[in-house]
Coordinates of C-alpha atoms in Angstrom, one line a residue:
M1 CA -19.2 14.3 19.3
S2 CA -17.8 17.3 21.2
S3 CA -16.9 20.5 19.3
R4 CA -13.2 19.9 20.0
A5 CA -13.4 16.3 18.6
L6 CA -15.3 17.5 15.6
T7 CA -12.8 20.2 15.0
S8 CA -10.0 17.7 15.1
A9 CA -11.8 15.4 12.7
L10 CA -12.4 18.1 10.3
T11 CA -8.8 19.2 10.3
A12 CA -7.6 15.7 9.7
F13 CA -10.0 15.4 6.9
V14 CA -8.8 18.7 5.3
V15 CA -5.1 17.7 5.6
A16 CA -5.9 14.3 4.0
M17 CA -7.8 16.1 1.2
F18 CA -4.8 18.3 0.5
A19 CA -2.5 15.4 0.6
T20 CA -4.7 13.5 -1.9
A21 CA -4.8 16.6 -4.2
A22 CA -1.0 16.6 -4.2
G23 CA -0.8 12.9 -5.0
C24 CA 0.7 12.0 -1.7
S25 CA 0.2 8.3 -1.7
G26 CA 3.4 7.1 -0.1
E27 CA 6.0 7.8 2.6
L28 CA 7.9 11.0 2.0
L29 CA 11.7 11.1 1.5
A30 CA 13.8 12.3 4.5
A31 CA 14.3 16.0 4.6
P32 CA 17.7 17.1 3.2
K33 CA 20.2 18.3 5.8
H34 CA 21.5 21.8 6.0
L35 CA 25.1 22.1 4.9
S36 CA 25.8 25.9 5.0
H37 CA 24.6 29.3 4.4
W38 CA 26.0 32.7 3.5
G39 CA 25.2 36.3 2.9
E40 CA 25.6 39.1 5.3
T41 CA 22.8 41.8 5.2
G42 CA 24.2 44.9 3.4
S43 CA 25.7 46.2 0.2
A44 CA 29.4 45.4 0.8
P45 CA 31.0 42.8 -1.5
G46 CA 29.5 39.4 -0.7
G47 CA 26.5 41.1 1.1
L48 CA 22.9 40.6 0.1
H49 CA 19.8 42.7 0.5
Q50 CA 16.5 41.2 -0.4
P51 CA 17.9 38.4 -2.7
I52 CA 15.3 36.9 -4.9
G53 CA 16.5 34.7 -7.7
I54 CA 19.3 32.1 -8.1
A55 CA 20.9 30.0 -10.8
V56 CA 23.9 27.5 -10.4
A57 CA 26.1 27.0 -13.4
T58 CA 27.6 23.7 -14.5
D59 CA 30.9 24.7 -12.9
G60 CA 29.2 25.2 -9.6
T61 CA 29.2 29.0 -9.7
V62 CA 26.2 30.4 -7.9
F63 CA 24.5 33.5 -9.3
V64 CA 22.1 35.4 -7.1
A65 CA 19.7 38.2 -8.0
D66 CA 20.6 40.6 -5.3
A67 CA 17.4 42.7 -5.9
G68 CA 17.8 45.2 -3.0
N69 CA 21.2 46.0 -4.2
E70 CA 20.2 46.2 -7.9
R71 CA 23.0 43.7 -9.0
I72 CA 23.9 40.1 -9.7
A73 CA 26.4 38.6 -7.3
A74 CA 28.5 35.5 -8.0
F75 CA 29.8 33.0 -5.5
D76 CA 31.6 29.7 -5.7
S77 CA 29.9 26.6 -4.3
S78 CA 31.2 27.1 -0.7
G79 CA 29.8 30.6 -0.7
R80 CA 33.1 32.6 -1.3
F81 CA 32.2 35.9 -3.0
L82 CA 33.7 36.0 -6.6
H83 CA 32.4 39.2 -8.2
A84 CA 29.3 41.2 -8.9
F85 CA 27.9 43.3 -11.7
G86 CA 25.2 45.8 -12.3
S87 CA 23.9 49.0 -10.5
R88 CA 20.6 50.8 -10.2
G89 CA 19.4 52.4 -13.4
D90 CA 17.5 51.9 -16.7
G91 CA 20.6 51.8 -19.0
P92 CA 22.2 48.8 -20.7
G93 CA 23.7 46.5 -17.9
E94 CA 21.8 48.3 -15.1
F95 CA 19.0 47.0 -13.2
R96 CA 15.6 47.9 -11.8
R97 CA 14.8 45.0 -9.4
P98 CA 16.4 41.9 -10.9
M99 CA 14.1 39.0 -10.1
D100 CA 15.2 35.8 -11.7
I101 CA 18.2 34.2 -13.5
D102 CA 18.5 31.4 -15.9
I103 CA 21.6 30.0 -17.6
D104 CA 21.5 28.4 -21.1
A105 CA 23.6 25.7 -22.5
Q106 CA 26.3 28.1 -23.5
G107 CA 26.6 29.6 -20.0
R108 CA 24.8 32.8 -20.8
L109 CA 22.8 34.5 -18.1
Y110 CA 19.3 35.6 -18.6
V111 CA 18.2 38.2 -15.9
A112 CA 14.5 39.1 -15.7
E113 CA 13.9 42.6 -14.3
H114 CA 10.6 43.4 -12.6
G115 CA 11.1 47.1 -12.6
G116 CA 13.0 47.2 -15.9
D117 CA 10.4 45.3 -18.0
R118 CA 13.0 43.4 -19.9
V119 CA 15.3 40.4 -19.9
Q120 CA 19.0 41.2 -20.2
V121 CA 21.5 38.6 -21.4
F122 CA 25.0 38.5 -20.0
S123 CA 28.1 36.4 -20.2
A124 CA 29.2 34.7 -17.0
R125 CA 31.6 37.6 -16.3
G126 CA 28.8 40.1 -16.6
E127 CA 29.3 41.4 -20.1
L128 CA 26.0 42.6 -21.6
L129 CA 25.2 40.7 -24.8
R130 CA 21.7 41.7 -25.7
S131 CA 18.3 42.7 -24.2
V132 CA 14.7 41.4 -24.9
A133 CA 11.8 43.7 -24.2
G134 CA 9.2 41.9 -26.2
E135 CA 8.0 45.1 -28.1
D136 CA 6.5 42.9 -30.8
A137 CA 4.4 40.9 -28.4
P138 CA 0.7 41.7 -27.9
G139 CA 0.3 44.8 -25.7
G140 CA 3.7 45.9 -26.5
G141 CA 5.9 43.9 -24.1
F142 CA 6.3 43.1 -20.5
D143 CA 4.7 44.6 -17.5
A144 CA 7.3 43.4 -15.0
A145 CA 9.4 40.4 -16.2
A146 CA 9.5 38.3 -13.2
G147 CA 11.1 35.0 -14.5
A148 CA 12.8 33.5 -17.5
V149 CA 13.9 30.1 -18.8
V150 CA 15.6 29.0 -22.0
S151 CA 14.5 25.7 -23.6
P152 CA 17.1 23.3 -25.1
S153 CA 16.3 24.6 -28.6
G154 CA 17.1 28.2 -27.4
E155 CA 13.6 29.6 -27.1
L156 CA 13.1 32.0 -24.3
F157 CA 10.0 32.0 -22.0
V158 CA 9.3 35.0 -19.8
A159 CA 6.8 35.2 -16.9
D160 CA 4.9 38.5 -17.7
F161 CA 3.9 39.2 -14.1
Y162 CA 1.3 42.0 -14.2
N163 CA -0.1 40.8 -17.6
H164 CA -0.7 37.3 -16.0
R165 CA 0.8 35.3 -18.9
V166 CA 4.0 33.8 -20.2
L167 CA 5.5 35.1 -23.5
A168 CA 7.6 32.8 -25.7
F169 CA 10.3 34.0 -28.1
R170 CA 12.3 32.2 -30.8
A171 CA 16.0 31.8 -30.5
D172 CA 16.6 35.0 -32.5
G173 CA 14.6 37.0 -30.0
S174 CA 11.4 37.5 -32.1
F175 CA 8.0 36.9 -30.5
R176 CA 6.5 33.5 -31.0
S177 CA 3.3 33.1 -28.8
V178 CA 1.4 33.8 -25.5
I179 CA 0.9 31.0 -23.1
G180 CA -1.8 31.2 -20.3
T181 CA -4.6 33.9 -19.9
P182 CA -5.4 36.0 -16.9
G183 CA -7.6 34.5 -14.2
R184 CA -8.2 32.1 -11.4
V185 CA -9.1 28.5 -10.8
L186 CA -9.5 27.2 -14.4
P187 CA -6.6 25.4 -16.1
G188 CA -4.3 27.6 -18.1
R189 CA -5.4 30.8 -16.2
L190 CA -2.5 32.6 -14.6
H191 CA -2.4 35.1 -11.7
Y192 CA 0.9 36.9 -11.2
P193 CA 3.3 34.1 -12.5
T194 CA 6.8 34.6 -11.0
D195 CA 9.2 31.7 -12.1
L196 CA 9.7 29.3 -14.9
E197 CA 11.5 25.9 -15.4
W198 CA 11.9 23.5 -18.3
S199 CA 11.4 19.8 -17.7
A200 CA 11.1 17.0 -20.2
G201 CA 9.9 19.1 -23.0
H202 CA 7.4 21.0 -20.9
L203 CA 7.2 24.4 -19.3
V204 CA 6.9 24.4 -15.5
V205 CA 5.1 27.6 -14.2
A206 CA 5.1 28.9 -10.7
D207 CA 1.6 30.4 -10.8
A208 CA 2.4 32.3 -7.7
Y209 CA -0.7 34.0 -6.6
N210 CA -3.0 31.2 -7.8
N211 CA -0.9 29.2 -5.2
R212 CA -0.3 26.4 -7.6
I213 CA 2.0 24.8 -10.2
Q214 CA 0.9 24.6 -13.8
I215 CA 2.7 22.6 -16.5
F216 CA 2.3 23.5 -20.1
S217 CA 3.3 22.0 -23.4
E218 CA 5.6 24.0 -25.6
N219 CA 2.5 25.0 -27.5
G220 CA 0.6 26.1 -24.4
D221 CA -1.6 23.3 -23.6
V222 CA -2.0 22.5 -19.9
V223 CA -0.5 19.1 -19.1
A224 CA -0.7 19.1 -15.3
R225 CA -1.5 21.3 -12.4
W226 CA -1.5 21.0 -8.5
G227 CA -1.6 23.1 -5.4
G228 CA -4.4 24.0 -3.0
L229 CA -7.4 21.8 -3.5
L230 CA -7.3 19.8 -6.9
G231 CA -5.1 22.6 -8.3
S232 CA -7.9 25.2 -7.9
G233 CA -5.4 27.8 -6.5
L234 CA -6.8 28.0 -3.0
A235 CA -4.1 29.0 -0.6
G236 CA -3.3 26.7 2.3
D237 CA -0.6 25.1 4.6
G238 CA -1.5 21.5 4.1
L239 CA 0.7 19.0 2.3
G240 CA 0.8 19.8 -1.3
S241 CA -0.8 23.3 -1.1
F242 CA 1.0 26.6 -1.1
R243 CA 0.7 30.2 0.1
V244 CA 2.4 31.9 -2.9
A245 CA 4.4 29.5 -4.9
T246 CA 7.2 31.7 -5.9
G247 CA 10.2 29.7 -7.3
V248 CA 10.6 26.4 -9.1
A249 CA 13.6 24.1 -9.9
V250 CA 14.0 20.7 -11.5
D251 CA 16.6 18.0 -10.6
S252 CA 18.0 15.3 -12.8
L253 CA 15.2 12.9 -11.9
G254 CA 12.6 15.4 -13.0
R255 CA 11.4 16.2 -9.5
I256 CA 10.0 19.7 -9.1
Y257 CA 11.1 21.9 -6.1
V258 CA 8.8 24.7 -5.1
A259 CA 9.6 27.7 -2.9
D260 CA 6.4 28.0 -0.7
F261 CA 6.9 31.6 0.1
K262 CA 4.5 32.3 3.0
N263 CA 4.7 28.8 4.4
H264 CA 8.4 29.2 4.8
R265 CA 9.3 25.9 3.4
V266 CA 10.3 23.9 0.2
Q267 CA 8.1 21.2 -1.1
V268 CA 9.3 18.6 -3.7
F269 CA 7.1 16.7 -6.2
T270 CA 7.5 14.0 -8.8
G271 CA 6.9 15.2 -12.3
D272 CA 3.3 14.2 -12.2
G273 CA 2.6 16.0 -8.9
E274 CA 3.1 13.4 -6.3
L275 CA 4.5 14.9 -3.2
A276 CA 8.0 13.5 -2.4
A277 CA 9.6 15.7 0.3
V278 CA 9.0 18.8 2.5
F279 CA 11.6 20.7 4.5
G280 CA 11.9 24.1 6.3
T281 CA 10.0 26.0 8.8
Q282 CA 9.9 29.7 9.7
G283 CA 12.7 31.2 11.5
S284 CA 16.4 32.3 11.2
A285 CA 18.3 29.3 12.4
P286 CA 20.2 27.1 10.0
G287 CA 17.7 25.1 7.9
E288 CA 14.9 27.5 8.8
F289 CA 13.4 30.2 6.2
E290 CA 11.9 33.6 6.3
R291 CA 9.9 33.7 2.9
P292 CA 12.0 31.8 0.6
T293 CA 11.7 33.0 -3.0
D294 CA 13.7 30.8 -5.3
L295 CA 16.0 27.7 -5.5
D296 CA 18.1 25.7 -7.8
I297 CA 19.9 22.4 -8.0
G298 CA 23.8 22.3 -8.3
P299 CA 25.7 20.0 -10.6
D300 CA 26.5 17.8 -7.5
G301 CA 22.7 17.6 -6.6
R302 CA 22.9 20.1 -3.7
I303 CA 19.9 22.2 -3.2
Y304 CA 20.5 26.1 -3.0
V305 CA 17.6 28.1 -1.5
V306 CA 17.2 31.9 -1.5
D307 CA 16.1 32.9 2.0
F308 CA 14.7 36.3 1.1
G309 CA 13.8 37.5 4.6
N310 CA 17.1 36.4 6.1
D311 CA 19.2 37.9 3.3
R312 CA 21.1 34.7 2.7
V313 CA 21.4 31.6 0.6
Q314 CA 21.1 28.1 2.3
V315 CA 22.6 24.9 0.9
F316 CA 21.2 21.5 1.5
T317 CA 22.3 17.9 0.8
P318 CA 20.8 16.2 -2.3
L319 CA 17.7 14.2 -2.1
P320 CA 18.1 10.4 -2.5
G321 CA 18.7 9.4 -6.1
E322 CA 20.2 12.7 -7.1
V323 CA 23.7 13.1 -8.5
P324 CA 26.2 12.0 -5.8

């Protein structure tokens, strides 16, 4: 066999291994279609600079963590700017690199601050309600709060980025437990986790620099993991592997959407890790990405993706089976 043929055969084998590792056993769904995008680079109202996180409310309002502008910007579902709140600083209602947003059942916004080492809670209009810094957690709190999610029971889970763990808090804000430990490869080890979601009673963790997704029970037991080769955390560009898995979202069917940062794409999986769809490639044209960081699913099933490097939000049609 020639060296070129051998290289081609090895490449095909590796891609097949990645597809098998991701549970890709059937035909993928058709990629969603690009509908619109918005965000003009800058600090003017409606402008975005290094947007990172996103959350879509039940009324369709889209909240964006506009990290470079140290604020939260709100848009309607068509991209019309509504209002913004926050400014650079360490005081109440101010931000140091807001990274992620989650919305609870009462419509309250939980904003995780990478530079502020806290999660601030706001009303939908931007009124500060309270702040969680986790001082009663082991080690004295967060070292960069990168992501947050609230469970249906009101418990708050926070991705503690530089401490390589997730901290769980009761509904009253008191510390409950630590989920995950620092490390690579082994189940339950975390390496710079960035985003969290809740799905069917389980915690979905974007284990970003382990290049994988891990799913934990509420008590911290590993339920599933995938990414790279058999969930090992090896980076790659094959099907089901990641080059920094930065953001996660879950749709009404329990499918898990992952922002695959350095592969400039989004991958979608069933709840048990079977690859269902892939879309996006590197670029600045509609439907292309430059390092997507986060995403969310709107009440109508549309997919909203933060296109970090292009300073914009892109909107795509729902995947088949989603809310019409």
